XYZ file of N, CA and C in Angstrom:
393
model
N -0.147 -7.763 32.111
C -1.125 -6.588 31.835
C -0.906 -5.667 32.986
N -0.664 -4.500 32.731
C -0.955 -3.518 34.054
C -2.309 -3.295 34.220
N -2.617 -2.748 35.422
C -4.016 -2.459 35.635
C -4.236 -1.089 35.204
N -5.483 -0.647 35.064
C -6.048 0.353 34.457
C -5.843 1.789 35.112
N -5.895 2.870 34.457
C -5.970 4.231 35.021
C -7.330 4.425 35.880
N -7.346 5.301 36.773
C -8.487 5.567 37.379
C -9.751 5.887 36.263
N -10.722 5.584 36.626
C -12.021 5.663 36.029
C -13.147 6.192 36.772
N -14.082 6.653 36.150
C -15.294 7.361 36.908
C -16.626 6.800 36.687
N -16.851 5.738 35.882
C -17.987 4.765 35.952
C -17.865 3.566 35.668
N -19.040 2.841 36.382
C -19.045 1.397 36.248
C -20.517 0.977 35.704
N -20.188 -0.186 34.987
C -21.527 -0.850 34.110
C -21.757 -1.971 34.882
N -22.743 -2.584 35.519
C -22.972 -3.758 36.276
C -23.578 -4.797 34.988
N -22.877 -5.754 34.674
C -23.538 -6.724 34.004
C -24.251 -7.884 34.723
N -25.544 -7.719 34.680
C -26.535 -8.671 35.598
C -26.318 -9.900 35.301
N -26.748 -10.849 36.166
C -26.728 -12.278 35.880
C -27.309 -12.760 34.560
N -28.595 -12.064 34.048
C -29.093 -12.450 32.693
C -28.371 -11.904 31.630
N -27.141 -11.135 31.648
C -26.442 -10.372 30.484
C -26.964 -8.915 30.340
N -28.170 -8.486 30.792
C -28.482 -7.146 30.860
C -27.658 -6.182 31.497
N -27.548 -4.868 31.256
C -26.536 -4.130 31.955
C -27.341 -2.891 32.600
N -26.658 -2.442 33.565
C -27.178 -1.044 34.058
C -26.718 0.172 33.338
N -27.063 1.160 33.664
C -26.555 2.329 32.872
C -25.366 2.632 33.550
N -24.170 3.243 33.167
C -23.099 3.639 33.684
C -23.312 4.364 35.066
N -22.586 4.100 36.136
C -22.782 4.501 37.397
C -21.535 5.292 38.081
N -21.444 6.323 38.695
C -20.390 6.739 39.345
C -20.157 6.006 40.642
N -19.044 6.017 41.498
C -18.844 5.222 42.537
C -19.912 5.074 43.514
N -20.304 6.183 43.921
C -21.448 6.179 44.999
C -22.667 5.541 44.430
N -23.196 5.722 43.379
C -24.260 4.715 42.722
C -23.959 3.456 42.655
N -22.613 2.941 42.145
C -22.285 1.665 42.031
C -22.491 0.868 43.464
N -21.760 1.710 44.296
C -21.934 1.243 45.703
C -23.130 0.965 46.220
N -24.066 1.863 46.174
C -25.590 1.552 46.588
C -26.229 0.585 45.863
N -26.034 0.340 44.499
C -26.373 -0.860 43.894
C -25.827 -2.157 44.255
N -24.565 -2.195 44.714
C -23.950 -3.646 44.895
C -24.177 -3.845 46.615
N -24.557 -2.901 47.203
C -24.991 -2.925 48.720
C -26.115 -3.744 48.657
N -27.230 -3.292 47.705
C -28.232 -4.004 47.495
C -28.033 -5.702 47.203
N -27.192 -5.677 46.140
C -26.878 -6.992 45.952
C -26.375 -7.961 47.074
N -25.457 -7.332 47.830
C -25.063 -8.061 48.829
C -26.256 -8.249 49.904
N -27.018 -7.323 50.146
C -28.013 -7.552 51.141
C -29.156 -8.590 50.609
N -29.507 -8.868 49.482
C -30.234 -9.600 48.837
C -29.573 -11.021 48.925
N -28.335 -11.149 48.819
C -27.735 -12.431 48.937
C -27.326 -12.717 50.377
N -27.806 -12.016 51.404
C -27.621 -12.298 52.961
C -26.257 -12.022 53.352
N -25.474 -11.138 52.406
C -24.161 -10.936 52.766
C -23.944 -9.252 53.234
N -24.808 -8.749 54.156
C -24.533 -7.509 54.508
C -23.548 -7.050 55.461
N -22.959 -8.124 56.071
C -21.767 -8.007 56.786
C -20.465 -7.704 55.994
N -20.660 -7.586 54.610
C -19.377 -7.365 54.021
C -19.506 -5.947 53.422
N -20.115 -5.026 53.883
C -20.211 -3.690 53.206
C -18.686 -3.115 53.249
N -18.086 -3.075 54.342
C -16.888 -2.338 54.341
C -15.639 -2.908 53.201
N -15.853 -4.149 53.100
C -15.122 -4.875 52.219
C -15.608 -4.597 50.768
N -16.822 -4.479 50.597
C -17.316 -3.993 49.227
C -16.894 -2.742 48.920
N -16.921 -1.744 49.912
C -16.360 -0.417 49.544
C -14.868 -0.320 49.206
N -14.107 -1.031 49.961
C -12.503 -1.115 49.792
C -12.428 -1.771 48.288
N -12.919 -2.890 47.967
C -12.834 -3.484 46.586
C -13.354 -2.406 45.447
N -14.411 -1.445 45.721
C -14.625 -0.536 44.819
C -13.742 0.751 44.716
N -13.136 0.977 45.916
C -11.976 1.826 45.935
C -10.880 1.445 45.105
N -10.539 0.180 45.158
C -9.352 -0.312 44.311
C -9.650 -0.304 42.846
N -11.029 -0.633 42.399
C -11.287 -0.979 41.334
C -11.513 0.383 40.603
N -12.122 1.541 41.242
C -12.125 2.919 40.574
C -10.641 3.600 40.539
N -9.931 3.233 41.318
C -8.457 3.965 41.449
C -7.617 3.304 40.490
N -8.051 2.361 39.676
C -6.883 1.719 38.719
C -6.234 0.774 39.300
N -6.483 0.015 40.500
C -5.605 -0.903 41.308
C -6.268 -2.405 41.057
N -6.922 -2.403 40.100
C -7.147 -3.976 39.737
C -6.257 -4.733 39.369
N -6.532 -6.262 39.741
C -5.197 -6.958 39.502
C -5.567 -7.947 38.402
N -4.602 -8.472 37.671
C -4.807 -9.155 36.560
C -5.093 -10.733 37.163
N -6.013 -11.368 36.362
C -6.448 -12.812 36.833
C -5.833 -13.775 35.870
N -4.583 -13.630 35.610
C -4.084 -14.755 34.630
C -4.726 -14.650 33.170
N -4.803 -15.657 32.656
C -5.283 -16.033 31.454
C -6.948 -15.653 31.228
N -7.654 -15.616 32.306
C -9.112 -15.389 32.263
C -9.678 -14.290 31.582
N -10.600 -14.483 30.863
C -11.218 -13.501 29.690
C -12.666 -13.726 30.148
N -13.416 -12.599 29.657
C -14.705 -12.412 29.428
C -14.863 -11.388 28.507
N -15.989 -12.081 27.520
C -16.234 -11.280 26.275
C -15.006 -11.079 25.412
N -13.879 -11.767 25.599
C -12.557 -11.294 24.919
C -11.710 -10.487 25.401
N -12.153 -9.966 26.785
C -11.432 -8.823 27.322
C -10.509 -9.630 28.463
N -9.523 -9.167 28.831
C -8.736 -9.595 29.977
C -9.332 -9.234 31.343
N -9.691 -10.282 32.167
C -10.265 -10.090 33.646
C -9.309 -9.402 34.704
N -9.956 -8.475 35.307
C -9.146 -8.082 36.516
C -10.018 -8.190 37.765
N -9.554 -8.308 38.876
C -10.051 -8.334 40.303
C -9.581 -7.394 40.950
N -10.625 -7.045 42.033
C -10.205 -6.144 43.257
C -10.872 -6.910 44.268
N -9.880 -6.855 45.556
C -10.511 -7.860 46.632
C -10.340 -7.185 47.831
N -10.898 -7.535 48.924
C -10.873 -6.926 50.189
C -11.265 -8.002 51.256
N -10.489 -8.236 52.193
C -10.968 -9.234 53.344
C -10.506 -10.446 53.183
N -11.070 -11.324 53.981
C -10.578 -12.815 54.109
C -11.572 -13.485 54.671
N -11.635 -14.892 54.535
C -12.375 -15.668 55.149
C -13.893 -15.496 54.874
N -14.745 -15.469 55.770
C -16.026 -15.307 55.276
C -16.800 -13.961 54.892
N -15.976 -12.989 54.975
C -16.628 -11.608 54.690
C -15.615 -10.889 53.831
N -15.074 -11.702 52.779
C -14.270 -10.812 51.718
C -15.313 -10.660 50.643
N -14.949 -9.805 49.642
C -15.726 -9.224 48.573
C -14.615 -9.352 47.510
N -14.902 -9.988 46.410
C -13.936 -9.807 45.155
C -14.755 -9.483 44.123
N -14.401 -8.375 43.203
C -15.110 -7.963 42.200
C -14.184 -8.349 40.909
N -15.031 -8.848 39.879
C -14.421 -9.459 38.817
C -14.950 -8.327 37.538
N -14.190 -7.900 36.718
C -14.415 -6.727 35.816
C -13.338 -6.644 34.697
N -13.848 -5.867 33.637
C -12.784 -5.629 32.562
C -13.028 -4.104 32.159
N -12.128 -3.704 31.561
C -12.250 -2.291 31.012
C -12.759 -2.208 29.631
N -13.684 -1.431 29.656
C -14.273 -1.057 28.152
C -14.256 0.407 27.885
N -12.960 0.904 27.414
C -12.684 2.423 27.273
C -12.769 2.854 28.646
N -13.392 3.898 28.966
C -13.241 4.606 30.218
C -14.019 3.932 31.312
N -14.795 2.913 30.899
C -15.816 2.310 31.944
C -15.205 0.985 32.537
N -15.490 0.666 33.691
C -15.297 -0.737 34.092
C -16.693 -1.471 33.953
N -16.295 -2.684 33.570
C -17.537 -3.590 33.277
C -17.631 -4.721 34.218
N -18.527 -4.829 35.272
C -18.271 -5.779 36.499
C -19.300 -6.697 35.952
N -18.926 -7.846 36.003
C -19.575 -8.895 35.684
C -19.902 -10.148 36.791
N -19.126 -10.078 37.653
C -19.051 -11.287 38.972
C -18.742 -10.301 40.041
N -19.101 -11.201 41.448
C -18.692 -10.932 42.664
C -18.591 -12.187 43.269
N -17.538 -12.357 44.132
C -17.262 -13.390 44.790
C -16.504 -13.305 46.376
N -15.764 -14.348 46.568
C -15.104 -14.207 47.948
C -13.641 -15.225 47.778
N -12.747 -14.890 48.817
C -11.663 -15.827 48.821
C -11.981 -17.086 49.255
N -11.574 -18.020 48.656
C -11.649 -19.480 49.186
C -10.199 -19.731 49.950
N -9.037 -19.166 49.144
C -7.636 -19.205 49.615
C -7.071 -18.003 49.252
N -5.508 -18.020 49.392
C -4.838 -16.880 49.101
C -4.921 -16.653 47.417
N -4.979 -18.003 46.635
C -5.155 -17.979 45.106
C -6.248 -18.533 44.628
N -7.703 -18.820 45.202
C -8.778 -19.416 44.748
C -9.772 -18.276 45.307
N -10.775 -18.073 44.357
C -12.031 -17.350 44.420
C -13.129 -17.868 44.062
N -14.185 -17.940 44.972
C -15.438 -18.729 44.590
C -16.313 -17.423 44.145
N -17.212 -17.727 42.899
C -17.987 -16.813 42.413
C -19.310 -16.892 43.395
N -19.644 -16.335 44.567
C -20.554 -16.749 45.420
C -21.698 -15.763 45.548
N -21.241 -14.594 45.206
C -22.391 -13.489 45.329
C -23.186 -13.480 43.835
N -22.477 -13.159 42.943
C -23.328 -13.302 41.805
C -22.512 -13.539 40.586
N -22.904 -14.097 39.422
C -22.004 -14.161 38.494
C -22.868 -14.448 37.049
N -22.214 -15.032 36.020
C -22.767 -14.965 34.670
C -23.468 -16.475 34.325
N -24.725 -16.473 34.180
C -25.400 -17.716 33.682
C -24.641 -18.591 32.657
N -24.075 -19.781 32.830
C -23.523 -20.603 31.787
C -22.170 -20.347 31.408
N -21.626 -19.347 32.150
C -20.077 -19.149 31.845
C -19.388 -20.103 32.482
N -18.306 -20.766 31.461
C -17.695 -21.899 32.322
C -16.680 -21.442 33.487
N -16.359 -20.087 33.547
C -15.673 -19.605 34.720
C -16.314 -18.650 35.809
N -17.209 -17.986 35.198
C -17.723 -17.033 36.247
C -19.202 -17.313 36.300
N -19.706 -18.380 36.309
C -20.935 -18.658 36.858
C -21.073 -18.708 38.479
N -22.343 -18.177 39.081
C -22.181 -18.475 40.433
C -22.066 -19.763 40.925
N -21.113 -20.166 42.013
C -20.649 -21.338 42.405
C -19.413 -21.660 41.902
N -18.851 -21.207 40.844
C -17.531 -21.757 40.192
C -16.454 -21.191 41.054
N -15.226 -21.828 41.101
C -14.078 -21.522 41.879
C -13.018 -21.472 40.779
N -12.417 -20.150 40.878
C -11.144 -19.960 39.981
C -10.019 -19.923 40.723
N -8.924 -20.283 39.957
C -7.385 -20.156 40.508
C -6.546 -19.063 39.907
N -6.185 -17.998 40.700
C -5.497 -17.214 39.853
C -3.870 -17.387 40.425
């Protein structure tokens, strides 16, 4: 599957399944900076910004056969080791639907460490996926 064209808005699906209103990149960045700070991961802001740039510019990469809500999952990632940020999202028309954030475990594995979806078999907080 090819990645999407550049988009102008992102919706964040919160851990409880509720959603934010659509946000342009600066608003999404501000929202997700707060998520990182609340998780004690404020040292990852540069990598968050780079991951958001990739996502908004249509440079999300496929995650193999993973799906969320019946849609193919894309990811955008920046950094390595303890300071990486990986965004997991799917396309819904002209919007990105962000539903999980994590970090690299290895070059092919990612831990959903920042936030995920309660009860999801692949994207709940603490899960590790292989791509």
